[in-house]
mmCIF file of C-alpha atoms and ligand atoms in Angstrom:
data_model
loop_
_atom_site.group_PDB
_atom_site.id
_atom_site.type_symbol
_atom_site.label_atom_id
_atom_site.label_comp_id
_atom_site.label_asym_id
_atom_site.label_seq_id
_atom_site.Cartn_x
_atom_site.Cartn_y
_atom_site.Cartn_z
ATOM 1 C CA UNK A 1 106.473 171.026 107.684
ATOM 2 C CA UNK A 2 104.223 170.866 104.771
ATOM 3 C CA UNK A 3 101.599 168.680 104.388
ATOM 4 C CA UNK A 4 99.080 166.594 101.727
ATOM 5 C CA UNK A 5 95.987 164.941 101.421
ATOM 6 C CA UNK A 6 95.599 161.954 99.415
ATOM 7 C CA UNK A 7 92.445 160.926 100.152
ATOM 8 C CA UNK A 8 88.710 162.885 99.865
ATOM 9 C CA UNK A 9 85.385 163.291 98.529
ATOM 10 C CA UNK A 10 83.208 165.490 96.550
ATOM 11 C CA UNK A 11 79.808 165.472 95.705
ATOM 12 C CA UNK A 12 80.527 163.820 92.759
ATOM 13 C CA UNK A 13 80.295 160.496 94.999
ATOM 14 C CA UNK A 14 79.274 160.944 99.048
ATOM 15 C CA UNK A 15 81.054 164.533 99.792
ATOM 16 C CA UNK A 16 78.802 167.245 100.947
ATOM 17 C CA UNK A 17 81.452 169.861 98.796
ATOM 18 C CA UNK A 18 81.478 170.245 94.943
ATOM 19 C CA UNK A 19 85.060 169.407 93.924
ATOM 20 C CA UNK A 20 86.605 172.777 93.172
ATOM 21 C CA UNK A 21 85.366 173.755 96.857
ATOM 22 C CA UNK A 22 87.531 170.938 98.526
ATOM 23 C CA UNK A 23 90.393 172.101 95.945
ATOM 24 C CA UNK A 24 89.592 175.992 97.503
ATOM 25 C CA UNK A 25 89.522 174.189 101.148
ATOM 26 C CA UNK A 26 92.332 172.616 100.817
ATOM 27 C CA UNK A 27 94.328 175.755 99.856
ATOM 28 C CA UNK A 28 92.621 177.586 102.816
ATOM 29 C CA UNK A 29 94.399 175.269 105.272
ATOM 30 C CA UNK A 30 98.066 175.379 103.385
ATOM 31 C CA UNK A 31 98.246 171.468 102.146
ATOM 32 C CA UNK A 32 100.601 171.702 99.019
ATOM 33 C CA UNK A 33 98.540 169.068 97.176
ATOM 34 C CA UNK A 34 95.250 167.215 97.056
ATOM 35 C CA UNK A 35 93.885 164.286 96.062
ATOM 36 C CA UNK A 36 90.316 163.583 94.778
ATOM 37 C CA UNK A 37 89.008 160.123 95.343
ATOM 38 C CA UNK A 38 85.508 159.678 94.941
ATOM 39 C CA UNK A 39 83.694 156.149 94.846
ATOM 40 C CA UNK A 40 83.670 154.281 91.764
ATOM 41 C CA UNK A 41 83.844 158.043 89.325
ATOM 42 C CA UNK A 42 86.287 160.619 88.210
ATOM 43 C CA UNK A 43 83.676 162.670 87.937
ATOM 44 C CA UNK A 44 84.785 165.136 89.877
ATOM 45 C CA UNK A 45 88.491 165.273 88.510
ATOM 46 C CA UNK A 46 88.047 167.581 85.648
ATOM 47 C CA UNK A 47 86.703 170.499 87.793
ATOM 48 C CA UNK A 48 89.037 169.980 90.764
ATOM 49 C CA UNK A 49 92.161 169.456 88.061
ATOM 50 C CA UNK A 50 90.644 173.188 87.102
ATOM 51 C CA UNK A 51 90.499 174.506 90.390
ATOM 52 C CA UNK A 52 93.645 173.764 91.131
ATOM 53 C CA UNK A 53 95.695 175.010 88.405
ATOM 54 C CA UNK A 54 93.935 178.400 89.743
ATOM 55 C CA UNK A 55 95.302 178.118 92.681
ATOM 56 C CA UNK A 56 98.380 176.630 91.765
ATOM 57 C CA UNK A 57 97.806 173.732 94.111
ATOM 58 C CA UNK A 58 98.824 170.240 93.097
ATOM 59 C CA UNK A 59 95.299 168.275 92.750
ATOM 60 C CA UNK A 60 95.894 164.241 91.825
ATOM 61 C CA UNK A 61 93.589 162.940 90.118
ATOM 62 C CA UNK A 62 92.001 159.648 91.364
ATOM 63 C CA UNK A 63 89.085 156.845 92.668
ATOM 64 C CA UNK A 64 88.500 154.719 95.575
ATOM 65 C CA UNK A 65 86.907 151.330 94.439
ATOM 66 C CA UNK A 66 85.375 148.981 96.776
ATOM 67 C CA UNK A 67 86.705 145.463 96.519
ATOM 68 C CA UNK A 68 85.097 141.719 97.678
ATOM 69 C CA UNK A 69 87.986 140.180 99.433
ATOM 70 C CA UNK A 70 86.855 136.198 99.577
ATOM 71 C CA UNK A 71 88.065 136.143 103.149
ATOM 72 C CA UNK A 72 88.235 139.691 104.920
ATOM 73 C CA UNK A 73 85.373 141.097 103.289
ATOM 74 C CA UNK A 74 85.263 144.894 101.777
ATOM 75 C CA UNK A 75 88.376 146.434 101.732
ATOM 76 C CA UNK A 76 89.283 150.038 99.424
ATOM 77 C CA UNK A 77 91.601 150.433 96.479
ATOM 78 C CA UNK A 78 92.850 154.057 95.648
ATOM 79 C CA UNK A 79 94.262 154.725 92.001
ATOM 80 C CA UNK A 80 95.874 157.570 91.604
ATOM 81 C CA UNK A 81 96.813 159.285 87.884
ATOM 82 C CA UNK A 82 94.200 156.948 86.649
ATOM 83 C CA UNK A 83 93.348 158.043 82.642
ATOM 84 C CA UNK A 84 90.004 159.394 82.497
ATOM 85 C CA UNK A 85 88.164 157.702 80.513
ATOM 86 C CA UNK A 86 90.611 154.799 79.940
ATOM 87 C CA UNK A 87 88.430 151.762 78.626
ATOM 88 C CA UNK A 88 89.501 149.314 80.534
ATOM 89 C CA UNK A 89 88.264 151.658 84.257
ATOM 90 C CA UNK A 90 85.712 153.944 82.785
ATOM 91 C CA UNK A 91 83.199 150.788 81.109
ATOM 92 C CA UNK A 92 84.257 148.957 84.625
ATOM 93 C CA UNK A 93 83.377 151.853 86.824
ATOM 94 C CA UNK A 94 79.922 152.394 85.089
ATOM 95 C CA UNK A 95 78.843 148.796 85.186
ATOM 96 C CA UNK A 96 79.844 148.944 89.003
ATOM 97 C CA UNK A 97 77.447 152.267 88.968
ATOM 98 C CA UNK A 98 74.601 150.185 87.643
ATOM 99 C CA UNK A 99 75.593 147.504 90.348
ATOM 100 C CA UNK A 100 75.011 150.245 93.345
ATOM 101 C CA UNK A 101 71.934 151.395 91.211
ATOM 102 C CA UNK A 102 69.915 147.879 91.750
ATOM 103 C CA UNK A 103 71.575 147.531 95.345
ATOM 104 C CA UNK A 104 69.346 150.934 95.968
ATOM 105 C CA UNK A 105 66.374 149.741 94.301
ATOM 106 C CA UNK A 106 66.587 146.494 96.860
ATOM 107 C CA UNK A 107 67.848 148.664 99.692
ATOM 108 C CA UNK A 108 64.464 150.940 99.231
ATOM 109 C CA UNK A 109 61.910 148.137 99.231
ATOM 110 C CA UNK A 110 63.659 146.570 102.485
ATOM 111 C CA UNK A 111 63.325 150.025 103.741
ATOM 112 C CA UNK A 112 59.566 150.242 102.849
ATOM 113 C CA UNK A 113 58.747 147.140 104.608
ATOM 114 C CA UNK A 114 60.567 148.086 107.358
ATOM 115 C CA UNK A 115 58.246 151.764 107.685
ATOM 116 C CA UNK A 116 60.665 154.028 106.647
ATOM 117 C CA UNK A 117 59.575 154.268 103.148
ATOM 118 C CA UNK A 118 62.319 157.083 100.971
ATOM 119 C CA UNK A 119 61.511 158.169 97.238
ATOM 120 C CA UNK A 120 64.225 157.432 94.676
ATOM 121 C CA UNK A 121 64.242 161.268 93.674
ATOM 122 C CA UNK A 122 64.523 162.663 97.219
ATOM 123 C CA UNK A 123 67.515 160.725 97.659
ATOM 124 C CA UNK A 124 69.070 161.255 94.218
ATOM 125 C CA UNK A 125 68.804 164.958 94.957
ATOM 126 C CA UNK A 126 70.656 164.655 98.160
ATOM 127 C CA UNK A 127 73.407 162.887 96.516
ATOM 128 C CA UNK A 128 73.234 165.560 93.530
ATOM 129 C CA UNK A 129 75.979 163.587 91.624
ATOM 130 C CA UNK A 130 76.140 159.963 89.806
ATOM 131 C CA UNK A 131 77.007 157.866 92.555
ATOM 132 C CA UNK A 132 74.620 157.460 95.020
ATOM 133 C CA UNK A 133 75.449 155.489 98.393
ATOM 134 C CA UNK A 134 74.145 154.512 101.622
ATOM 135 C CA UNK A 135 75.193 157.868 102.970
ATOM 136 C CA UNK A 136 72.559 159.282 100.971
ATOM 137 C CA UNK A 137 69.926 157.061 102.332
ATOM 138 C CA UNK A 138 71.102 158.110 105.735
ATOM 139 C CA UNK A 139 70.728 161.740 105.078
ATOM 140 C CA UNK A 140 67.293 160.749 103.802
ATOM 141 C CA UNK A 141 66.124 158.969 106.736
ATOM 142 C CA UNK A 142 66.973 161.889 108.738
ATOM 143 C CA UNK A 143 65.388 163.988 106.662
ATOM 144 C CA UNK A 144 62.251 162.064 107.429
ATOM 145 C CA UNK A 145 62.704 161.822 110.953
ATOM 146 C CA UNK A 146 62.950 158.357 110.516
ATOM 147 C CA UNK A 147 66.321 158.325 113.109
ATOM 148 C CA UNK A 148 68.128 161.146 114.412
ATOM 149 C CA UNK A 149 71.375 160.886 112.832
ATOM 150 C CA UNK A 150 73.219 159.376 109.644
ATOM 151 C CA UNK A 151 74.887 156.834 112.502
ATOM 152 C CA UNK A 152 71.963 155.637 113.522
ATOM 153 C CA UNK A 153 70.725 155.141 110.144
ATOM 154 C CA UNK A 154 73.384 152.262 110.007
ATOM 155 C CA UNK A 155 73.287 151.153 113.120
ATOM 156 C CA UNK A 156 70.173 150.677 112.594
ATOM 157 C CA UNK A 157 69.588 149.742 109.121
ATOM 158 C CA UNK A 158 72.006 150.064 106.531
ATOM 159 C CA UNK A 159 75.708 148.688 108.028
ATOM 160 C CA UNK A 160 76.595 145.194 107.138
ATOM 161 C CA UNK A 161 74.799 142.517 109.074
ATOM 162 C CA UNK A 162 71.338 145.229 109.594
ATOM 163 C CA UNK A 163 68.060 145.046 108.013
ATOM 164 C CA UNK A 164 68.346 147.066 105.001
ATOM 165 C CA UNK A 165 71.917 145.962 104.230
ATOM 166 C CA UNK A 166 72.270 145.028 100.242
ATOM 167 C CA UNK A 167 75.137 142.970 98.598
ATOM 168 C CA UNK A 168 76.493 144.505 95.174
ATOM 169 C CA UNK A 169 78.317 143.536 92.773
ATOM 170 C CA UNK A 170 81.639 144.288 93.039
ATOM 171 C CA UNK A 171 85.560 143.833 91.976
ATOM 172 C CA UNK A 172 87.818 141.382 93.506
ATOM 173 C CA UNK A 173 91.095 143.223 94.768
ATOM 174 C CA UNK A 174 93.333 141.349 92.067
ATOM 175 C CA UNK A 175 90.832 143.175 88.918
ATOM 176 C CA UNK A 176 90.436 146.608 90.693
ATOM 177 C CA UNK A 177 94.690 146.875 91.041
ATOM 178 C CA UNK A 178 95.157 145.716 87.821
ATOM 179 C CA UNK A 179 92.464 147.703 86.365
ATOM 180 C CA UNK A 180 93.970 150.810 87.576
ATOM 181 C CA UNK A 181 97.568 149.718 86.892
ATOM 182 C CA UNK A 182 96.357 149.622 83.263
ATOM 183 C CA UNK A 183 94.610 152.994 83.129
ATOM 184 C CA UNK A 184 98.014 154.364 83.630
ATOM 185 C CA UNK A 185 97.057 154.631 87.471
ATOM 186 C CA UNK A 186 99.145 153.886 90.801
ATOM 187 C CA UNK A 187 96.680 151.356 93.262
ATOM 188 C CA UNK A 188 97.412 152.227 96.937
ATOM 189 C CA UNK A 189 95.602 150.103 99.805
ATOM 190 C CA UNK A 190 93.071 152.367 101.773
ATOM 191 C CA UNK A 191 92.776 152.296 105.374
ATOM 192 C CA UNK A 192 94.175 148.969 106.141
ATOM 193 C CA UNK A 193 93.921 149.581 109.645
ATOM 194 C CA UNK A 194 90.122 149.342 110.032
ATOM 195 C CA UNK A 195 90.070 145.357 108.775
ATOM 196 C CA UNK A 196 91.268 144.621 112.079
ATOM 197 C CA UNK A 197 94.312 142.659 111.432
ATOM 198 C CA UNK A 198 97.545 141.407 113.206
ATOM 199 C CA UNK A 199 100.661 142.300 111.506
ATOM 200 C CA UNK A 200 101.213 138.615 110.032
ATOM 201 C CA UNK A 201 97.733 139.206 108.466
ATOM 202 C CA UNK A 202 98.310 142.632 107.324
ATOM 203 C CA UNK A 203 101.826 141.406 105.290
ATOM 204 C CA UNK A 204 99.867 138.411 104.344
ATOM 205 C CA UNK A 205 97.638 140.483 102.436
ATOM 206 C CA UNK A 206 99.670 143.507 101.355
ATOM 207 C CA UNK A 207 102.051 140.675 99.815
ATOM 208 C CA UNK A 208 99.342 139.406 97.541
ATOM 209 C CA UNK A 209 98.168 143.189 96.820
ATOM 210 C CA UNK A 210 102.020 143.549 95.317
ATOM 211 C CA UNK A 211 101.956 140.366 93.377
ATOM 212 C CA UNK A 212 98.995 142.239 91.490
ATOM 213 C CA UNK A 213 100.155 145.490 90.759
ATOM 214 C CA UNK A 214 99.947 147.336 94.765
ATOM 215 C CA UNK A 215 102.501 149.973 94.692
ATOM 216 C CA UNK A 216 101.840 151.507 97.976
ATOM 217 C CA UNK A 217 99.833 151.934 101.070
ATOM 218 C CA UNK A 218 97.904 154.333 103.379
ATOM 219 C CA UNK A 219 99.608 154.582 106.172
ATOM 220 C CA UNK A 220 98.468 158.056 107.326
ATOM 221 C CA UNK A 221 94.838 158.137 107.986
ATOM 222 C CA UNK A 222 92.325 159.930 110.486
ATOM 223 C CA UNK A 223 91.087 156.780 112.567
ATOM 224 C CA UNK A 224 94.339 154.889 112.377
ATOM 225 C CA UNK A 225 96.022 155.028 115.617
ATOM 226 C CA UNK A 226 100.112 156.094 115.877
ATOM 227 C CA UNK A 227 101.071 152.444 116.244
ATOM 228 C CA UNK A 228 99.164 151.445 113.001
ATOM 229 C CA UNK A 229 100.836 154.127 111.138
ATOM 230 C CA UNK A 230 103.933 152.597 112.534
ATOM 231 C CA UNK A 231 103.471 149.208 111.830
ATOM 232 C CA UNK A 232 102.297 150.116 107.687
ATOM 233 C CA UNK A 233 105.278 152.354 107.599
ATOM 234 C CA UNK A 234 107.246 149.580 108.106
ATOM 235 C CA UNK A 235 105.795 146.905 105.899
ATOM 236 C CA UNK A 236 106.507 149.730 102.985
ATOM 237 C CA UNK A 237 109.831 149.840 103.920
ATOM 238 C CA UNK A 238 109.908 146.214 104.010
ATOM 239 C CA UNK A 239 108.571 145.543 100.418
ATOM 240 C CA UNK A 240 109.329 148.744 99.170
ATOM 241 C CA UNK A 241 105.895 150.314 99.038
ATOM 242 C CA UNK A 242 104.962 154.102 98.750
ATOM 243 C CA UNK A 243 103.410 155.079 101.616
ATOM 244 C CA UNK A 244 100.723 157.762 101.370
ATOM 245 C CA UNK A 245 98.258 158.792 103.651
ATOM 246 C CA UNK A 246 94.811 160.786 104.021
ATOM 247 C CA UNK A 247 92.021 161.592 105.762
ATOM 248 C CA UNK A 248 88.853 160.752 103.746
ATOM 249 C CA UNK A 249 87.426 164.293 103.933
ATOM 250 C CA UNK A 250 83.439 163.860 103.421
ATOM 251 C CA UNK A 251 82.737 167.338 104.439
ATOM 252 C CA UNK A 252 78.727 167.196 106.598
ATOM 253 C CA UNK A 253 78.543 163.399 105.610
ATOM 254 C CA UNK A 254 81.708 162.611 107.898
ATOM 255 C CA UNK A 255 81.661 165.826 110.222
ATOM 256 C CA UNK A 256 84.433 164.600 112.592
ATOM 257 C CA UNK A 257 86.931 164.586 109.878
ATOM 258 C CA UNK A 258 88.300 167.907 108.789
ATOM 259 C CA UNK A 259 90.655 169.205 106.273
ATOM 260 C CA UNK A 260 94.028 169.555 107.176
ATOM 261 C CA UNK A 261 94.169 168.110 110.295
ATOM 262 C CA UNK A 262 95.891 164.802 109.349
ATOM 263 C CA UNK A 263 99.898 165.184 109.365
ATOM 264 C CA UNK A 264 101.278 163.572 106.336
ATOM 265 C CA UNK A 265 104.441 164.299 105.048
ATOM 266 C CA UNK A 266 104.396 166.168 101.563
ATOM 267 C CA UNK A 267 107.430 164.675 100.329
ATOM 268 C CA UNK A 268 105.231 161.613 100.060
ATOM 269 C CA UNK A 269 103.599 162.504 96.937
ATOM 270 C CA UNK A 270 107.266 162.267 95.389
ATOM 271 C CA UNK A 271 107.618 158.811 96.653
ATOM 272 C CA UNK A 272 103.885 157.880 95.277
ATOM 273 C CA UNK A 273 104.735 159.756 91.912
ATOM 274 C CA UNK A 274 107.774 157.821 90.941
ATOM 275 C CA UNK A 275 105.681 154.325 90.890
ATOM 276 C CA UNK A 276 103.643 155.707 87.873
ATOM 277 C CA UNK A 277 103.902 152.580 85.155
HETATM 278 P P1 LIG B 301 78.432 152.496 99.936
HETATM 279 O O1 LIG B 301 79.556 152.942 99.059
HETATM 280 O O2 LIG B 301 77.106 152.918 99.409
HETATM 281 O O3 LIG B 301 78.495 151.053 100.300
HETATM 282 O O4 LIG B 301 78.624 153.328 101.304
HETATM 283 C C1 LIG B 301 79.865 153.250 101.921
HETATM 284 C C2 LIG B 301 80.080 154.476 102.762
HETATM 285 O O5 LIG B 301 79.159 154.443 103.852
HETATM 286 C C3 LIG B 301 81.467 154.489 103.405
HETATM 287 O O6 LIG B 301 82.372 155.231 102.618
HETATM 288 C C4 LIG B 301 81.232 155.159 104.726
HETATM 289 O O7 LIG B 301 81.375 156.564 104.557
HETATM 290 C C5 LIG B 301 79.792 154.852 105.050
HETATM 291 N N1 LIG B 301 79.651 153.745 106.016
HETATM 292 C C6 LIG B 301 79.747 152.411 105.779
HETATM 293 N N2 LIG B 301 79.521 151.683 106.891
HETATM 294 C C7 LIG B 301 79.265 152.581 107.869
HETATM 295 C C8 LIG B 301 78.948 152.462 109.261
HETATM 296 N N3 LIG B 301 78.833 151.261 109.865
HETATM 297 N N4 LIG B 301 78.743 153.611 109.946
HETATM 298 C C9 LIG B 301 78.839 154.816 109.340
HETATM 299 N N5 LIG B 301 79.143 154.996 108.040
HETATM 300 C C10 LIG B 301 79.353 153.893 107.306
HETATM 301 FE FE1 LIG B 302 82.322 157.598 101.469
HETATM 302 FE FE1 LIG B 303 87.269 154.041 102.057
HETATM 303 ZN ZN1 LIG B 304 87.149 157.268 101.190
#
């Protein structure tokens, strides 16, 4: 049984591996395609795109935007086949860039006051690329000895709810699917399972993704459990949705989640491929 990945980073967002090493990675472990989804950029794409016509591995291009749901919060949008470049992402995606650029700047004087002061340039050389998240600041605060792991760094500061937590600005789920619908992309629902819905909920909500463009949903994914993948496997059979699946591959940043591990069902990609507008 073949498998594919749909879903993981690079260092062009909060990956610890440049993109044509995940490509090489990916190859190493026998998945028959990959997908690169880095926060807010495609800035990775070109070289993995590269990399894989080396190899002759399938890499799909593609970008996993964080959304403001009114009600449940953050929740992740994956566009796959997205145009690079496409005016109405690329301006989007950069303003959203600036957004997590003054969330830093706010993130770093809460830090200060709270005694773990961090330099914008040691941190924007641990992220090495143009995205730079509160994974970074982790790494940073270990790097100081300031806690003793990237965990504790948002247990302690950085999660939602903690002392150094930041708003910023971003989409609403309605703009980010439509936004990739009309760079030529497919928008797939990431990790549903870790909002912590019922099933009513979950339908609720993939039911207004649809009415703005969702064409399918991650099903597959390293911290959903076997009944969650049931459950989403069955709401895209129910309103005909691609399922897809992935394991949101970090590399050091996520250690516990390794390449090729996840099961998920190459002839998937066929499935996602046909819902291209
Ligand atoms: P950002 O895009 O800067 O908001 O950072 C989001 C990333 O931080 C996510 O993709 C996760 O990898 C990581 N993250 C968010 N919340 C937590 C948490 N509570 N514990 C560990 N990692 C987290
Ligand atoms: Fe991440
Ligand atoms: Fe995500
Ligand atoms: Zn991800």
């Amino acid at each position: 049984m073949k498998n594919i990945d749909l879903h993981t980073h690079t260092t062009a967002s909060d990956g610890s591996f440049a993109p044509a090493e995940v490509v090489k990675m990916a190859e190493a472990v026998g998945l028959t395609a990959v997908a690169i989804t880095d926060h807010d950029t495609t800035a990775g794409v070109t070289e993995a795109l590269a990399a894989g016509e080396e190899l002759a591995l399938e890499v799909v291009p593609g970008v996993e935007l964080s959304v403001d749901h009114a009600r449940l919060g953050s929740l992740h949008i994956l566009g796959y086949w997205i145009q690079l470049g496409h005016p109405d992402l690329a301006g989007r995606l950069e303003d959203i860039r600036g957004g997590r650029g003054k969330r830093n700047e706010k993130i770093l004087a809460r830090l200060a006051e709270l005694e773990c002061p961090l330099k914008l340039e040691e941190v924007e050389q641990i992220a090495g690329g143009e995205v730079i998240g509160r994974p970074h600041l982790a790494q940073a605060m270990v790097q100081r000895g300031y806690v003793n792991s990237t965990q504790e760094a948002f247990d302690s500061y950085l999660a939602r709810g903690k002392p150094a937590y930041m708003e910023r600005e971003r989409m609403n789920p309605d703009e980010a699917v439509d936004r990739i619908r009309r760079a030529g992309g497919v928008a797939v629902w990431a990790h549903p399972g870790l909002v912590g819905l019922d099933e009513s909920e979950l339908e609720k909500e993939v039911l207004a993704l649809v009415s703005a463009g969702l064409c399918g949903i991650e099903c597959y994914y390293t911290e959903h459990s076997p009944r969650t993948t049931e459950l989403l496997l069955k709401l895209c059979r129910r309103h005909d949705l691609a399922p897809t699946g992935g394991s949101d591959f970090h590399g050091a940043a996520k250690p516990t989640v390794k390449l090729g591990v996840l099961q998920v069902p190459a002839d998937l990609l066929e499935g996602l491929r046909a819902r291209k507008p």
